mmCIF file of C-alpha atoms in Angstrom:
data_model
loop_
_atom_site.group_PDB
_atom_site.id
_atom_site.type_symbol
_atom_site.label_atom_id
_atom_site.label_comp_id
_atom_site.label_asym_id
_atom_site.label_seq_id
_atom_site.Cartn_x
_atom_site.Cartn_y
_atom_site.Cartn_z
ATOM 1 C CA MET A 1 -15.063 34.751 -1.444
ATOM 2 C CA ASN A 2 -11.936 32.607 -0.527
ATOM 3 C CA ASP A 3 -8.508 33.438 -1.598
ATOM 4 C CA VAL A 4 -6.451 30.993 -3.673
ATOM 5 C CA ASN A 5 -3.988 32.034 -1.174
ATOM 6 C CA ASP A 6 -6.068 31.109 2.586
ATOM 7 C CA PRO A 7 -4.956 28.198 3.459
ATOM 8 C CA SER A 8 -8.110 26.317 3.826
ATOM 9 C CA PHE A 9 -7.404 25.638 -0.099
ATOM 10 C CA GLY A 10 -4.087 23.266 0.397
ATOM 11 C CA ALA A 11 -2.584 21.680 -2.172
ATOM 12 C CA ASP A 12 -5.276 19.256 -3.543
ATOM 13 C CA ALA A 13 -7.505 21.872 -3.606
ATOM 14 C CA PRO A 14 -8.652 22.349 -7.807
ATOM 15 C CA VAL A 15 -8.623 25.686 -8.615
ATOM 16 C CA TYR A 16 -5.978 26.488 -11.700
ATOM 17 C CA VAL A 17 -8.190 26.401 -14.786
ATOM 18 C CA ILE A 18 -6.291 24.623 -17.307
ATOM 19 C CA SER A 19 -4.285 28.175 -18.867
ATOM 20 C CA VAL A 20 -3.012 29.347 -15.867
ATOM 21 C CA ALA A 21 -1.560 25.099 -15.310
ATOM 22 C CA ALA A 22 -0.008 25.222 -18.274
ATOM 23 C CA GLU A 23 1.049 28.553 -17.572
ATOM 24 C CA LEU A 24 2.863 27.761 -14.432
ATOM 25 C CA ALA A 25 4.143 24.305 -15.485
ATOM 26 C CA GLY A 26 5.931 25.896 -18.475
ATOM 27 C CA MET A 27 3.470 23.322 -20.505
ATOM 28 C CA HIS A 28 1.606 24.059 -23.465
ATOM 29 C CA PRO A 29 -2.140 23.252 -22.522
ATOM 30 C CA GLN A 30 -2.262 20.732 -25.464
ATOM 31 C CA THR A 31 0.236 18.859 -23.472
ATOM 32 C CA LEU A 32 -1.381 18.650 -20.197
ATOM 33 C CA ARG A 33 -4.913 17.410 -21.723
ATOM 34 C CA GLN A 34 -3.235 14.402 -24.061
ATOM 35 C CA TYR A 35 -1.472 14.035 -19.827
ATOM 36 C CA ASP A 36 -4.682 13.358 -19.151
ATOM 37 C CA ARG A 37 -5.709 11.153 -21.827
ATOM 38 C CA LEU A 38 -3.246 9.193 -21.375
ATOM 39 C CA GLY A 39 -3.802 8.999 -16.730
ATOM 40 C CA ILE A 40 -0.534 10.793 -15.802
ATOM 41 C CA VAL A 41 -1.641 14.121 -14.263
ATOM 42 C CA SER A 42 -6.047 13.754 -13.939
ATOM 43 C CA PRO A 43 -7.418 16.861 -13.079
ATOM 44 C CA GLY A 44 -10.009 18.375 -10.519
ATOM 45 C CA ARG A 45 -13.082 19.048 -13.075
ATOM 46 C CA ALA A 46 -15.551 21.838 -12.723
ATOM 47 C CA SER A 47 -19.581 22.323 -12.797
ATOM 48 C CA GLY A 48 -19.275 22.520 -15.898
ATOM 49 C CA ARG A 49 -16.377 20.015 -17.231
ATOM 50 C CA GLY A 50 -13.716 22.646 -17.041
ATOM 51 C CA ARG A 51 -10.503 21.021 -16.249
ATOM 52 C CA ARG A 52 -8.880 22.348 -12.841
ATOM 53 C CA TYR A 53 -5.572 21.986 -11.872
ATOM 54 C CA SER A 54 -4.511 21.780 -8.011
ATOM 55 C CA MET A 55 -0.538 23.146 -6.956
ATOM 56 C CA ARG A 56 0.221 19.086 -6.117
ATOM 57 C CA ASP A 57 -1.183 18.770 -10.266
ATOM 58 C CA VAL A 58 1.444 21.834 -10.968
ATOM 59 C CA GLN A 59 3.847 20.385 -9.003
ATOM 60 C CA MET A 60 2.971 16.715 -11.016
ATOM 61 C CA LEU A 61 3.113 18.018 -13.992
ATOM 62 C CA ARG A 62 6.375 19.570 -13.731
ATOM 63 C CA GLN A 63 7.694 16.699 -12.314
ATOM 64 C CA VAL A 64 6.958 14.639 -15.690
ATOM 65 C CA ALA A 65 8.783 17.974 -17.695
ATOM 66 C CA ARG A 66 11.464 17.297 -14.641
ATOM 67 C CA LEU A 67 11.602 13.505 -16.438
ATOM 68 C CA SER A 68 10.788 13.789 -19.875
ATOM 69 C CA GLN A 69 13.527 16.562 -21.006
ATOM 70 C CA GLU A 70 15.851 15.707 -18.610
ATOM 71 C CA GLU A 71 15.874 11.959 -18.009
ATOM 72 C CA GLY A 72 14.393 11.112 -21.541
ATOM 73 C CA VAL A 73 12.047 8.895 -19.876
ATOM 74 C CA ASN A 74 8.701 8.012 -22.296
ATOM 75 C CA LEU A 75 5.291 8.728 -20.902
ATOM 76 C CA ALA A 76 5.113 4.454 -20.162
ATOM 77 C CA GLY A 77 7.586 5.369 -18.175
ATOM 78 C CA ILE A 78 7.197 8.495 -16.193
ATOM 79 C CA LYS A 79 2.853 6.865 -15.912
ATOM 80 C CA ARG A 80 4.428 3.748 -13.942
ATOM 81 C CA ILE A 81 7.233 6.034 -12.397
ATOM 82 C CA LEU A 82 4.195 8.764 -11.221
ATOM 83 C CA GLU A 83 2.248 4.799 -9.957
ATOM 84 C CA LEU A 84 4.433 3.546 -8.262
ATOM 85 C CA GLU A 85 5.778 7.189 -5.801
ATOM 86 C CA ARG A 86 1.789 6.778 -5.471
ATOM 87 C CA GLU A 87 1.625 3.458 -3.741
ATOM 88 C CA ALA A 88 4.409 4.530 -1.743
ATOM 89 C CA GLU A 89 3.791 7.237 -0.307
ATOM 90 C CA GLU A 90 0.656 5.498 0.354
ATOM 91 C CA LEU A 91 2.105 2.319 1.967
ATOM 92 C CA ARG A 92 4.374 4.666 3.967
ATOM 93 C CA GLU A 93 1.122 6.716 5.230
ATOM 94 C CA HIS A 94 -0.135 2.401 6.290
ATOM 95 C CA VAL A 95 2.688 1.907 7.654
ATOM 96 C CA PHE A 96 3.068 5.539 10.326
ATOM 97 C CA HIS A 97 -0.716 4.246 10.731
ATOM 98 C CA LEU A 98 0.579 0.764 12.384
ATOM 99 C CA ALA A 99 4.131 1.832 14.215
ATOM 100 C CA ASN A 100 1.424 4.272 16.077
ATOM 101 C CA GLU A 101 -1.027 1.561 17.004
ATOM 102 C CA LEU A 102 1.739 -0.652 17.785
ATOM 103 C CA GLU A 103 3.314 2.178 20.304
ATOM 104 C CA ALA A 104 -0.450 2.682 21.559
ATOM 105 C CA ALA A 105 -0.291 -0.992 21.713
ATOM 106 C CA ARG A 106 3.149 -1.332 24.141
ATOM 107 C CA ARG A 107 1.767 1.601 26.347
ATOM 108 C CA ALA A 108 -1.525 -0.001 27.024
ATOM 109 C CA VAL A 109 0.430 -3.274 27.479
ATOM 110 C CA SER A 110 3.074 -1.525 30.031
ATOM 111 C CA ARG A 111 0.234 0.279 31.685
ATOM 112 C CA ARG A 112 -1.140 -2.649 32.935
ATOM 113 C CA GLY A 113 2.510 -4.068 34.868
ATOM 114 C CA ARG A 114 4.039 -7.886 33.817
ATOM 115 C CA PRO A 115 1.587 -10.815 33.982
ATOM 116 C CA PRO A 116 2.786 -12.648 37.465
ATOM 117 C CA ARG A 117 5.457 -15.085 37.127
ATOM 118 C CA SER A 118 4.069 -18.818 36.372
ATOM 119 C CA GLU A 119 5.211 -22.097 36.460
ATOM 120 C CA PRO A 120 7.144 -24.010 33.050
ATOM 121 C CA GLY A 121 4.110 -25.812 30.987
ATOM 122 C CA SER A 122 1.393 -22.955 32.580
ATOM 123 C CA PRO A 123 -0.648 -21.365 30.716
ATOM 124 C CA ARG A 124 -0.924 -18.650 33.212
ATOM 125 C CA GLY A 125 0.569 -15.300 32.587
ATOM 126 C CA GLU A 126 1.372 -16.245 29.163
ATOM 127 C CA LEU A 127 0.407 -14.350 26.287
ATOM 128 C CA VAL A 128 0.867 -16.716 23.439
ATOM 129 C CA ARG A 129 -0.516 -20.389 23.842
ATOM 130 C CA ARG A 130 1.231 -22.734 21.900
ATOM 131 C CA THR A 131 -1.525 -25.384 20.084
ATOM 132 C CA ARG A 132 -0.051 -27.949 18.460
ATOM 133 C CA VAL A 133 -1.113 -28.776 14.984
ATOM 134 C CA THR A 134 -1.119 -31.619 12.586
ATOM 135 C CA ILE A 135 -0.623 -31.643 9.041
ATOM 136 C CA PHE A 136 -2.331 -34.280 7.386
ATOM 137 C CA ASN A 137 -1.138 -35.346 3.200
ATOM 138 C CA THR A 138 -4.156 -34.893 0.928
ATOM 139 C CA ALA A 139 -3.258 -35.073 -2.032
ATOM 140 C CA GLU A 140 -2.664 -38.705 -3.510
ATOM 141 C CA GLN A 141 0.863 -39.670 -4.150
ATOM 142 C CA PRO A 142 1.995 -42.518 -6.767
ATOM 143 C CA GLY A 143 1.055 -45.443 -6.278
ATOM 144 C CA ASP A 144 -2.237 -44.545 -4.032
ATOM 145 C CA GLY A 145 -5.928 -45.762 -5.196
ATOM 146 C CA PRO A 146 -7.047 -49.184 -5.840
ATOM 147 C CA GLY A 147 -4.848 -52.050 -4.174
ATOM 148 C CA HIS A 148 -2.573 -49.731 -3.169
ATOM 149 C CA ASP A 149 -1.185 -51.766 0.409
ATOM 150 C CA GLU A 150 -1.330 -48.328 2.603
ATOM 151 C CA GLY A 151 1.748 -49.558 4.706
ATOM 152 C CA ALA A 152 3.699 -50.078 1.612
ATOM 153 C CA ASP A 153 4.845 -46.254 1.112
ATOM 154 C CA GLY A 154 6.217 -47.625 5.330
ATOM 155 C CA PRO A 155 5.044 -46.798 8.974
ATOM 156 C CA GLY A 156 2.909 -44.230 9.775
ATOM 157 C CA ARG A 157 2.147 -42.303 6.300
ATOM 158 C CA ASN A 158 -0.257 -40.123 6.936
ATOM 159 C CA ARG A 159 -0.604 -41.097 10.615
ATOM 160 C CA PRO A 160 -1.497 -38.280 13.076
ATOM 161 C CA GLU A 161 -0.023 -40.809 15.787
ATOM 162 C CA ASP A 162 3.586 -40.985 14.006
ATOM 163 C CA ASP A 163 4.155 -36.548 13.999
ATOM 164 C CA ARG A 164 6.227 -35.725 16.195
ATOM 165 C CA GLY A 165 6.911 -33.111 14.828
#
């Protein structure tokens, strides 16, 4: 059987029963039950449906206590703070992975060497081709409709051949 101090358990391993987690966090077990019902700190569940807290849960409980007692934040505020911190951590992790992908792509491009120089206007060697896009205004304008003279609003309205932008 594994020991709780075994590194394979990790900070997210749900190993503490509610009485132990409450003691480690300096709280009453009923407070932990309330936090679970409110979705502030939701522990894992054992096969018999008993709550099992991880070390990360205990650290979060300590943070909840600090926010409540020292900062005077109410439970709804604490729940929102924890949600935002969780979201920020997910975003940091996503940015980390994107930065690694970008670095790998840059290394791959640099290994290939620089593209051959091309004549201006020639697409050879360009990484990005420029494309002209024409956008037609399809929304009805005041005065559009039956009997409306197409040229009344000025020459070339909605005509792609006059789009020089």
